[in-house]
Short mmCIF file of C-alpha atoms in Angstrom, two decimals:
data_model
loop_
_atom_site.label_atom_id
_atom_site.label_comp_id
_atom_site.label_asym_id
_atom_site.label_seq_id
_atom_site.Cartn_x
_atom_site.Cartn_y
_atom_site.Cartn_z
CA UNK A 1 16.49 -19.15 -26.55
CA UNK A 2 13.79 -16.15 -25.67
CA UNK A 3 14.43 -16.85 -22.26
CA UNK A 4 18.26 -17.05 -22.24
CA UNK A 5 17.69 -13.63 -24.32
CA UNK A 6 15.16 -12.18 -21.72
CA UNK A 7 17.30 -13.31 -18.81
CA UNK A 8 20.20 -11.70 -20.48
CA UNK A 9 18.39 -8.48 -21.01
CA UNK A 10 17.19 -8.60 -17.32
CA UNK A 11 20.58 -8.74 -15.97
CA UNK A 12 22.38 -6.29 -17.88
CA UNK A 13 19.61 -3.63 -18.33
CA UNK A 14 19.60 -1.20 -15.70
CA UNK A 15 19.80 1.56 -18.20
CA UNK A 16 17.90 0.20 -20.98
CA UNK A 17 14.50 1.80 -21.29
CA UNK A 18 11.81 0.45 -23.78
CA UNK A 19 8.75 2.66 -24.47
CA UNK A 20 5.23 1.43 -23.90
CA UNK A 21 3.56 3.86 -26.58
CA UNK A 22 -0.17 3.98 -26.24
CA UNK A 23 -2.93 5.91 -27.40
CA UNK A 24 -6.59 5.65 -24.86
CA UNK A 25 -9.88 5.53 -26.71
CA UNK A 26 -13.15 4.73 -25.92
CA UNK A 27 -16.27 2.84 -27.02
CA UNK A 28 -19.01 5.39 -27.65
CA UNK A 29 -20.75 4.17 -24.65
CA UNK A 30 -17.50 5.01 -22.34
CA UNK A 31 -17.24 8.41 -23.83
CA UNK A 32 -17.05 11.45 -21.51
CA UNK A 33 -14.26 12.50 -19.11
CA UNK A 34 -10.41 11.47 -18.65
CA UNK A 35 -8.86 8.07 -18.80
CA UNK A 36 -6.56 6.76 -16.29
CA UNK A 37 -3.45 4.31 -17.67
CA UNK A 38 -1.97 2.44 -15.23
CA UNK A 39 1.22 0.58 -15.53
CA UNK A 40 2.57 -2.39 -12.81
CA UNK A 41 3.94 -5.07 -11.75
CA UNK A 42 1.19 -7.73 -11.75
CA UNK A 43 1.18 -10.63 -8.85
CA UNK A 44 -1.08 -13.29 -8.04
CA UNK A 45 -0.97 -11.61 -4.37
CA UNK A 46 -2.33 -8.67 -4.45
CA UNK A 47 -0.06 -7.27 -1.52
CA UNK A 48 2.57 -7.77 -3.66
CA UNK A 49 1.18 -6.12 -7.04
CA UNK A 50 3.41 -2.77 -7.77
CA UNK A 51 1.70 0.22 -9.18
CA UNK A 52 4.64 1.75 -11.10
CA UNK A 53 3.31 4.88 -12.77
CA UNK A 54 0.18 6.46 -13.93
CA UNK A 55 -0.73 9.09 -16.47
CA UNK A 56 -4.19 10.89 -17.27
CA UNK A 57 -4.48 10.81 -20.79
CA UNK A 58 -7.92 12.76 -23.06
CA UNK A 59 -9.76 10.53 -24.81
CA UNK A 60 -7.67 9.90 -28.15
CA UNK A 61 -4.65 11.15 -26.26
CA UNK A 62 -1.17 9.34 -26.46
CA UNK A 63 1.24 8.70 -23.87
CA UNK A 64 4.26 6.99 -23.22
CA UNK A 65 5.76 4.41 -20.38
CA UNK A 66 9.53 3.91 -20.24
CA UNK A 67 10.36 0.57 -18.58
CA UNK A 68 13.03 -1.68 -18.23
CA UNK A 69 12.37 -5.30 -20.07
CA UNK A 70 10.29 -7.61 -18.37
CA UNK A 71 6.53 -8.15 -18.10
CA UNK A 72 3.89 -5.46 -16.82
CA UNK A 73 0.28 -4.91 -16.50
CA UNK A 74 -1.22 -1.89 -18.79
CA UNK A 75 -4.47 -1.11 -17.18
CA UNK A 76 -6.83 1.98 -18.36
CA UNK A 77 -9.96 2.80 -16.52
CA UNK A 78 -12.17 5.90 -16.86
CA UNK A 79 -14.41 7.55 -14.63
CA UNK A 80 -17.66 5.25 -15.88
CA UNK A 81 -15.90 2.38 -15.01
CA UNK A 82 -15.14 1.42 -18.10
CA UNK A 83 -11.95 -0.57 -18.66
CA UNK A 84 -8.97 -1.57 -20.58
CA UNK A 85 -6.35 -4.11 -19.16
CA UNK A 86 -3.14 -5.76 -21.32
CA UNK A 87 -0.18 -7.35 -20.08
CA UNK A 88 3.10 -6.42 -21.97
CA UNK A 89 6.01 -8.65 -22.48
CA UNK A 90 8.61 -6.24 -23.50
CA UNK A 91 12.13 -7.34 -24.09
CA UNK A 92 14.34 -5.63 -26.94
CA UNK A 93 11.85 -3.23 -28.22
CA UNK A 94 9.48 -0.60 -27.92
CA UNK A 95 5.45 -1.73 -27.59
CA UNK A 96 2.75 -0.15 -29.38
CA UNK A 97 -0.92 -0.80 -27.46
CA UNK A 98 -4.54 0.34 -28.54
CA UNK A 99 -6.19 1.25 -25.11
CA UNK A 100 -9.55 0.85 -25.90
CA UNK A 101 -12.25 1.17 -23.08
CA UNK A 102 -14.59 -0.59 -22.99
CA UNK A 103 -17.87 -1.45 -20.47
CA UNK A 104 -17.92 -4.32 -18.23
CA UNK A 105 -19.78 -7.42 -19.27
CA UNK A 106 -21.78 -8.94 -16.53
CA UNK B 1 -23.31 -24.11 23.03
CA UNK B 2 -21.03 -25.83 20.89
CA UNK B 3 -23.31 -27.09 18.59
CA UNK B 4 -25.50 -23.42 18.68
CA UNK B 5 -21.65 -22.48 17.34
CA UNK B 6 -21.27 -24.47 14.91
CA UNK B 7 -24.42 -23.72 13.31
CA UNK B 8 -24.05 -19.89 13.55
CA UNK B 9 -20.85 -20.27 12.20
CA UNK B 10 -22.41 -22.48 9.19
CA UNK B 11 -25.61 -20.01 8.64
CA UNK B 12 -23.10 -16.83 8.99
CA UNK B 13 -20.74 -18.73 6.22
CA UNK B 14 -23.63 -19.21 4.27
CA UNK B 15 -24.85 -15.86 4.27
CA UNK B 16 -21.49 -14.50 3.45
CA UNK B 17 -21.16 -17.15 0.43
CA UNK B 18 -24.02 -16.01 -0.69
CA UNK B 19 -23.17 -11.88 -0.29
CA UNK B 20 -20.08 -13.16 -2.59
CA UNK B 21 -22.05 -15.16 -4.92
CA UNK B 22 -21.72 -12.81 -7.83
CA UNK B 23 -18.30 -11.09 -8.20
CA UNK B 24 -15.78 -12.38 -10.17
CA UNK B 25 -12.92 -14.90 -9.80
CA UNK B 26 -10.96 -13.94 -7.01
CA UNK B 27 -12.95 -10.84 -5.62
CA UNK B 28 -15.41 -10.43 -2.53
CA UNK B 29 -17.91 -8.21 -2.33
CA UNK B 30 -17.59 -5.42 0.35
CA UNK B 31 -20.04 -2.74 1.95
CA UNK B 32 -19.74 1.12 1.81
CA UNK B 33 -21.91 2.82 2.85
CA UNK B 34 -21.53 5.44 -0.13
CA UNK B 35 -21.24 2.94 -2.71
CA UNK B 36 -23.50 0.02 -1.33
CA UNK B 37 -22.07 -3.23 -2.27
CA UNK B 38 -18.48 -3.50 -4.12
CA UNK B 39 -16.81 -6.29 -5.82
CA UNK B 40 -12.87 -5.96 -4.82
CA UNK B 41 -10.21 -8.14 -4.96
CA UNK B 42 -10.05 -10.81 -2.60
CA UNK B 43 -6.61 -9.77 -0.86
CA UNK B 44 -8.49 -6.87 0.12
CA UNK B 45 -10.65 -8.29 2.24
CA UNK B 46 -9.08 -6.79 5.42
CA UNK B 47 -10.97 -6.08 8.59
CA UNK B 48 -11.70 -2.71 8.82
CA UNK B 49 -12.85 -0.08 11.04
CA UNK B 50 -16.27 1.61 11.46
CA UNK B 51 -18.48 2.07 9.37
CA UNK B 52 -17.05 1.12 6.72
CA UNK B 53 -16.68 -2.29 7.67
CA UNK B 54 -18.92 -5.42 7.82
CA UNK B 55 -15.80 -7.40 9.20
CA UNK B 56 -13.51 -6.10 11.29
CA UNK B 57 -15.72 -5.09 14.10
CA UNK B 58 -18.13 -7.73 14.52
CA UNK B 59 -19.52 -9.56 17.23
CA UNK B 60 -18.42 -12.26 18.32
CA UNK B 61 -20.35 -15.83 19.56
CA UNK B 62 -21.24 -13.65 22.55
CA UNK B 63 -22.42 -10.88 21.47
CA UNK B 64 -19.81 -8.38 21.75
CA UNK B 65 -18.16 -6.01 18.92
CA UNK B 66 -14.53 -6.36 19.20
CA UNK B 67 -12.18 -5.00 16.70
CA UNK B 68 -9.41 -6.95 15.45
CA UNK B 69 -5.68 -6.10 17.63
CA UNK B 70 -4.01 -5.61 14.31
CA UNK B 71 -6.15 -3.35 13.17
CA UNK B 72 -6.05 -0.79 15.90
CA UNK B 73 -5.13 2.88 14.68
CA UNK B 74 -2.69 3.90 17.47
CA UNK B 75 0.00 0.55 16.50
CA UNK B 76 2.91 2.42 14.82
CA UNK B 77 3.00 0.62 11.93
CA UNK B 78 -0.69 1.26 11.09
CA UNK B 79 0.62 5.18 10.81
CA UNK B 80 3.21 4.62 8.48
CA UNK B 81 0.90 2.61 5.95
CA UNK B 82 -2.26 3.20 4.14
CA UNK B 83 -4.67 0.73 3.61
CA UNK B 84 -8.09 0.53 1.09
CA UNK B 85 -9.90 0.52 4.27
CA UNK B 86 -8.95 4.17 4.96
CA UNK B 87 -9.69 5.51 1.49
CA UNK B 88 -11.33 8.55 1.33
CA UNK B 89 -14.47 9.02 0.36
CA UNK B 90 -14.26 12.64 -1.19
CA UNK B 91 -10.98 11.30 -2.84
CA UNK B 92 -11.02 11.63 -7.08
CA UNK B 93 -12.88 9.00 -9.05
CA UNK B 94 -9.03 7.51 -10.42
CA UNK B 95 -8.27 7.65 -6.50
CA UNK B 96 -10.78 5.39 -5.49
CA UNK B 97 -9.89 2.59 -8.26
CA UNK B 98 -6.16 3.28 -7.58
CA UNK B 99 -7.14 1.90 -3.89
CA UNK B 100 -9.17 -0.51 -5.18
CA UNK B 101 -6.66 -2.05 -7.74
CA UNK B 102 -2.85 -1.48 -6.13
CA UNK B 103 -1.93 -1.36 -2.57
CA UNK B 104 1.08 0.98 -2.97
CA UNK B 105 -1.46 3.93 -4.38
CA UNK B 106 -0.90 6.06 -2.06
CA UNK B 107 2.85 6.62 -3.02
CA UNK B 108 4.50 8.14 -5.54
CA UNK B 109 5.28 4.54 -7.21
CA UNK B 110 7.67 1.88 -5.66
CA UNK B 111 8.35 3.91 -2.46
CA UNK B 112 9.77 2.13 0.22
CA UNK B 113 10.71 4.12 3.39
CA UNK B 114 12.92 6.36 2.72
CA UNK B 115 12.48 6.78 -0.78
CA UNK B 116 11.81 5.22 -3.95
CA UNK B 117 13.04 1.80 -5.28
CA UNK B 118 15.32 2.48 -8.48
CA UNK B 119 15.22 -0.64 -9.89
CA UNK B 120 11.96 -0.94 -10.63
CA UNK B 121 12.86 2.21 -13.38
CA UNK B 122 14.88 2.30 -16.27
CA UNK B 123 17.72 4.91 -16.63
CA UNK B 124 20.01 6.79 -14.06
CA UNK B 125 19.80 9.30 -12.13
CA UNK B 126 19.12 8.89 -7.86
CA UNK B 127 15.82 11.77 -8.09
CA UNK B 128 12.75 10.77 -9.19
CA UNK B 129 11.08 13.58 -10.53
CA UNK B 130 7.29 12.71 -10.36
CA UNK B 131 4.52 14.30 -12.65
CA UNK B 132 6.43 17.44 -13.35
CA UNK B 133 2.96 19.17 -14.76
CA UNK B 134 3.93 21.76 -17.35
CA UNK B 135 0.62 24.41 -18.22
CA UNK B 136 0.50 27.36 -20.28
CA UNK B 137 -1.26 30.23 -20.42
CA UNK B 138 -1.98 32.87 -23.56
CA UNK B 139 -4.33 35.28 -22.43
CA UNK B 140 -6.27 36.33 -25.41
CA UNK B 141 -3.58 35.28 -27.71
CA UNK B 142 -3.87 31.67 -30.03
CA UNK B 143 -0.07 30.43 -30.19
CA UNK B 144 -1.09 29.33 -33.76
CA UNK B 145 2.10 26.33 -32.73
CA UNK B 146 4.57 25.63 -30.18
CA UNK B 147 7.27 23.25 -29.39
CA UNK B 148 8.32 22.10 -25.97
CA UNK B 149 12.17 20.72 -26.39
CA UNK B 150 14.04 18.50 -24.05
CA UNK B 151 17.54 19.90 -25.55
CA UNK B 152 20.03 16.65 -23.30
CA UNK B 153 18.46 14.32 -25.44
CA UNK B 154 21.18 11.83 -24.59
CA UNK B 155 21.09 12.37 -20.90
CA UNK B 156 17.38 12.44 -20.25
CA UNK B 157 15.71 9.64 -18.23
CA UNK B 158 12.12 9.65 -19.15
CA UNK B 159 9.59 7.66 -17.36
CA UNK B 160 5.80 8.02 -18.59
CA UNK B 161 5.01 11.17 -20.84
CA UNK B 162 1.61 12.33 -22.11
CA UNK B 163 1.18 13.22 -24.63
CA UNK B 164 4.34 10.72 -26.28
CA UNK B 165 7.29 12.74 -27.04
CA UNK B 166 8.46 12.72 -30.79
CA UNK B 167 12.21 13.52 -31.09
CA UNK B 168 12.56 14.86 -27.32
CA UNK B 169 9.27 17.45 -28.04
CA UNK B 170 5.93 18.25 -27.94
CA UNK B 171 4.69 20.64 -30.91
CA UNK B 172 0.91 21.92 -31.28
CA UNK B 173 -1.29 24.84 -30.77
CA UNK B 174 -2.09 26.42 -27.34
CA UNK B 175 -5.00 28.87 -26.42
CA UNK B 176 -5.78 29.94 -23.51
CA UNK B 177 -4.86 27.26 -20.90
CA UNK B 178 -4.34 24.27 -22.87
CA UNK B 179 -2.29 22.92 -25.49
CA UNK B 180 -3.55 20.74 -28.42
CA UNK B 181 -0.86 17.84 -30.19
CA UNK B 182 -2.17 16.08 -32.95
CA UNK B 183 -5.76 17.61 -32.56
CA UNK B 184 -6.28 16.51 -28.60
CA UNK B 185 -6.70 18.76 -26.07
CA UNK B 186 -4.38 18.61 -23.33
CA UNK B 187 -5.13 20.40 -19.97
CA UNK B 188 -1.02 20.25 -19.32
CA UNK B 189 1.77 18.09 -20.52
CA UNK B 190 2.92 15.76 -18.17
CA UNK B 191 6.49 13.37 -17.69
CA UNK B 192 8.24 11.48 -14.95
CA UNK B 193 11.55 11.23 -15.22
CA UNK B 194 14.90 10.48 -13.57
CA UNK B 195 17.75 12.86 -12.80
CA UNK B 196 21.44 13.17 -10.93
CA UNK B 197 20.38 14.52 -7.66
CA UNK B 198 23.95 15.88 -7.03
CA UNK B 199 22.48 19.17 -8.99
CA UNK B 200 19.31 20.37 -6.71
CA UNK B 201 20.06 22.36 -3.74
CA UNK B 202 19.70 21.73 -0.50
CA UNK B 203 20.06 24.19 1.82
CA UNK B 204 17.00 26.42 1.51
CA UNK B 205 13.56 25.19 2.13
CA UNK B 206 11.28 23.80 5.07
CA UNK B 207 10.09 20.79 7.24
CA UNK B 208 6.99 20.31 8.04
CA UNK B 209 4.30 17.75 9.46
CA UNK B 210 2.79 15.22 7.09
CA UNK B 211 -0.46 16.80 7.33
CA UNK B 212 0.89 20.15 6.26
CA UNK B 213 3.34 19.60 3.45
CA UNK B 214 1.01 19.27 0.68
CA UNK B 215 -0.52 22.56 1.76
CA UNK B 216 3.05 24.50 2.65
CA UNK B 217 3.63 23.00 -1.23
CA UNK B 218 0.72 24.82 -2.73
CA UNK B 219 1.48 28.17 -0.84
CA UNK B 220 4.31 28.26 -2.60
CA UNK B 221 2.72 27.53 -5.91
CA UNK B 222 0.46 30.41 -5.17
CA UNK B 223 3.26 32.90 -4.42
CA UNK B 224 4.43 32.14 -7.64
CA UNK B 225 1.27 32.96 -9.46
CA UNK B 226 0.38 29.64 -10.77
CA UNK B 227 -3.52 28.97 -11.80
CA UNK B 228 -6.18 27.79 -9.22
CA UNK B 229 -6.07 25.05 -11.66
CA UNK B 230 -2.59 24.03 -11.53
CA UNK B 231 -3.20 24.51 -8.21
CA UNK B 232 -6.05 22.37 -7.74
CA UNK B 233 -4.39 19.57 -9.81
CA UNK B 234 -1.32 19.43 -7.21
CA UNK B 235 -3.81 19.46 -4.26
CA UNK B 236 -5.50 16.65 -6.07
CA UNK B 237 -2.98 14.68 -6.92
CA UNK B 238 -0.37 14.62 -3.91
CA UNK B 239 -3.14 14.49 -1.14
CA UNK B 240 -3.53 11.04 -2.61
CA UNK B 241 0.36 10.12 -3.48
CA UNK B 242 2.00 11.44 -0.50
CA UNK B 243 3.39 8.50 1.35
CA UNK B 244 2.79 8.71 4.64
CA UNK B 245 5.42 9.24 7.36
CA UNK B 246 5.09 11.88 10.19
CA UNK B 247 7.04 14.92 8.94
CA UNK B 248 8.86 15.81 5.47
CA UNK B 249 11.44 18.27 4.58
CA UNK B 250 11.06 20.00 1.46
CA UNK B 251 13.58 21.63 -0.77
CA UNK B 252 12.58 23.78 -3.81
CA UNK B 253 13.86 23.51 -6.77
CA UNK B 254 13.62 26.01 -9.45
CA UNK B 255 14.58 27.03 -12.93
CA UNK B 256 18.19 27.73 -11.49
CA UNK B 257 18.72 23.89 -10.89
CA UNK B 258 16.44 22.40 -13.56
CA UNK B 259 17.66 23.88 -16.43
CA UNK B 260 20.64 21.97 -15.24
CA UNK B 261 18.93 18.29 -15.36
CA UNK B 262 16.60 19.05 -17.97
CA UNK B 263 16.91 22.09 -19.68
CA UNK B 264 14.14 22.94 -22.04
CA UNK B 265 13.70 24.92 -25.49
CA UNK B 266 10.06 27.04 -25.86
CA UNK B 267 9.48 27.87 -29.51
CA UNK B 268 8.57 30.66 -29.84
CA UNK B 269 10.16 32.12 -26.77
CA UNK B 270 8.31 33.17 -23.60
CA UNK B 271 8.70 32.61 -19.92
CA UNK B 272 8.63 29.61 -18.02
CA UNK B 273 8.49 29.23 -14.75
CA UNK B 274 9.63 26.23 -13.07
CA UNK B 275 9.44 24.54 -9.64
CA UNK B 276 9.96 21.07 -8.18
CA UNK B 277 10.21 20.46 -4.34
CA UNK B 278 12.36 17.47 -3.35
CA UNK B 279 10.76 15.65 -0.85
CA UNK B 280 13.05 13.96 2.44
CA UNK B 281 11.12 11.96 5.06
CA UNK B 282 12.41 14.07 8.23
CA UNK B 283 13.24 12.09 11.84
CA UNK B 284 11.88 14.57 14.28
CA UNK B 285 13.37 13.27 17.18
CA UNK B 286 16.77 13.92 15.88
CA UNK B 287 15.81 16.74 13.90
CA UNK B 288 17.31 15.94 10.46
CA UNK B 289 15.98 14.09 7.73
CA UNK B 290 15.85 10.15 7.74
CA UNK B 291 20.07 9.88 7.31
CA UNK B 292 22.72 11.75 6.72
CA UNK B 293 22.20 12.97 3.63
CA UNK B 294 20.94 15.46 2.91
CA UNK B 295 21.29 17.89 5.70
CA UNK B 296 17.95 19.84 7.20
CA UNK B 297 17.26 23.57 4.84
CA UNK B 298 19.37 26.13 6.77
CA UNK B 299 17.59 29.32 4.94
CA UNK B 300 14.42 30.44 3.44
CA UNK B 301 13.76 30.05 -0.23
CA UNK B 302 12.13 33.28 -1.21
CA UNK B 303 15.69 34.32 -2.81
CA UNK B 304 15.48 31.49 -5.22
CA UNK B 305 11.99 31.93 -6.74
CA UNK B 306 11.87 32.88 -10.30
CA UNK B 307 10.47 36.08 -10.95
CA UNK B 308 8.04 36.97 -14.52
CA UNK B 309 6.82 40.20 -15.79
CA UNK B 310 3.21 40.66 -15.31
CA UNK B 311 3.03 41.95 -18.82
CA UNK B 312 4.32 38.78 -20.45
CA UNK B 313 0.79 36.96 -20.72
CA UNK B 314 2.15 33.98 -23.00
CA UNK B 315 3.97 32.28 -20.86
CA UNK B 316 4.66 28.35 -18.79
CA UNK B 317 4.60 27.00 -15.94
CA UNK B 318 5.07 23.77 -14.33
CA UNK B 319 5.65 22.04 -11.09
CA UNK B 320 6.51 18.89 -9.96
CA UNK B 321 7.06 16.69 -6.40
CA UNK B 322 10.81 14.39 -6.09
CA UNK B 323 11.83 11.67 -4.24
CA UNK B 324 15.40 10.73 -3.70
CA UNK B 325 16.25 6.80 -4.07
CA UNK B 326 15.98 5.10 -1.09
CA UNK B 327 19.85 3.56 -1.46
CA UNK B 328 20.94 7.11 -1.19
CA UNK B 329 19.20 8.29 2.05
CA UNK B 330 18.68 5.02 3.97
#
């Protein structure tokens, strides 16, 4: 049923835009400078990944992606390399996401 | 011989298993020479040229460097694309991961030749208005609150916004050169959005070389007083995201035909200044831009600029770079 609803959605939705609300914070470790959120299409080949938008956002800062429904990669990344990554299946309503960078584990 | 081969080619394999040994699933590690050694994905793993490379020009059994055909600068369509193996070095910090992470970076999204590909995006509207920028100034003022309204809430085709929009508008505080919403500061407000094309203007304006738009951009930024900030942050920003092709045309926009697509309420009143320049790939050969539509600028733009009162020192500004789809130029 979700995916007679998602292909549904797909084909009739060149209009309908869904938010991807956000809001970037850090671990205290990360803190210092801007963070990057980056929203695409994700692929197993990277030639054919699709970098759709991207928005520098202050740490605590909130932004918004409009999208049509379907599935995307939310990526945030700051200038210490630390990192936030969350694919988003969106199909008949807006997405709320806690960007939270963090470091990188070895 | 063939046995000396074999072996080099086991003991080189070897060495390069082992130079991989410790980067994730699916990533290689790669030399540069300002970085040292650099875990990126696997798909990246092009040849490239000197010196950033450790692949593509290598000796081969015999001894001698060779760089790989497909590789070779002067092919044509090694000038139309840009790969991680040319980033640049003095790019931003977000540049450099862009490169790393999505091989369309250097483009103002899902660009293909001519223009952008609208159905990747929600909403209608053949322009794709790209990080419009809006930054405000007080002088020695505090704008103890403001609010930034999108008035067409029903027609507007947002695409990413910072900070989020509530109700079509931003409200805060402002001093000096940056806003605050909900307690953050915010250097400028940003969106990307869609819009009906039909409305710019495109007769004034200019074509220039790839090389030179993004600076023939900012000159005009500068003749219409904006901040060597906002400045900065366009220079920034669109020396990475210009796709490359070998000359643009470029058609200003200004308050005269935004207001139309997106008209905008300040609270409390001041001036705002707006620009956006509508970006055509241009065929040089045939001297007009990559189809029919639209035709080359016939006159100069100075006309059209907005003009503010140097004694108005609360006031807005914002800029912003478009790309028509590519359905309607192709």
């Amino acid at each position: 049923m979700k995916v007679y609803v998602l292909l549904l959605a797909l084909s009739c939705s060149s209009a309908w835009a869904l938010s991807i609300k956000g809001q970037a914070t850090v671990e205290p470790s990360c803190k210092g400078g801007k963070v990057m959120m980056w929203l695409s299409k994700d692929a197993q080949d990277f030639a054919k990944k699709i970098l759709l938008m991207h928005t520098e956002v202050p740490e605590q800062g909130t932004f918004d992606f409009y999208v049509k429904p379907g599935e995307y990669l939310v990526v945030g990344s700051n200038e210490k390399g630390c990192s936030f990554q969350q694919v988003v299946r969106i199909l008949d309503r807006d997405v709320t996401i806690a960007a939270i960078l963090k470091e990188k584990k070895p | 011989m063939k046995a000396l081969i074999v072996f080099l080619s086991l003991w080189s394999g070897t060495v390069l298993a082992s130079a991989m040994a410790d980067c994730p699933y699916g990533q290689v590690r790669q030399f540069y020479p300002q970085g040292g050694f650099t875990c990126v994905p696997s798909g990246m793993m092009y040849p490239q040229s000197q010196p950033y490379c450790i692949s593509c020009q290598q000796q081969n059994p015999w001894g001698q460097t060779y760089t790989q055909p497909w590789m070779q600068p002067q092919l044509p369509w090694m000038q139309q694309q840009r790969y991680p193996w040319m980033a640049n070095y003095q790019s931003p910090w977000w540049a450099q991961q862009g490169q790393l992470y999505y091989p369309n970076f250097n483009s103002p999204g899902a660009w293909q030749y001519p223009g952008m590909q609208q159905h990747y995006y929600p909403g209608q509207g053949q322009m794709f208005l790209g990080k419009p920028n809006v930054y405000v100034s007080t002088g020695k003022t505090k704008l103890t609150s403001f609010t930034m309204e999108f008035s067409a809430k029903d027609t507007a085709n947002f695409l990413a916004t910072t900070p989020s929009l509530t109700d079509s508008k931003w409200q805060g505080t402002a001093s000096e050169d940056s806003f605050y919403v909900d307690g953050v500061k915010y250097s400028y407000l940003f969106y990307d959005t869609r819009a009906d094309h039909a409305q710019m203007q495109y007769q004034a304006g200019w074509c220039t070389e790839h090389g030179a738009t993004v600076k023939s951009m900012s000159d005009e930024l500068k003749a219409l007083g904006f901040s060597t900030q906002a400045i900065k942050d366009f220079d920034e920003h669109w020396n990475e995201k210009l796709p490359r092709v070998d000359s643009w045309c470029v058609y200003p926009q200004y308050n005269q035909q935004l207001d139309k697509i997106l008209p905008v309420k300040l609270t409390p009143s001041m001036p705002f200044v707006r620009v956006a320049f509508v970006l055509v790939p241009h065929n040089q050969e045939q001297r007009r831009p990559a189809s029919a539509f639209p035709q080359p600028p016939r006159r100069g733009h100075a006309s059209l600029r907005p003009t503010r009162s140097a004694d108005q020192q609360v006031h807005m500004m914002e800029w912003g770079v478009a790309f028509l789809a590519s359905e309607l130029i192709r």
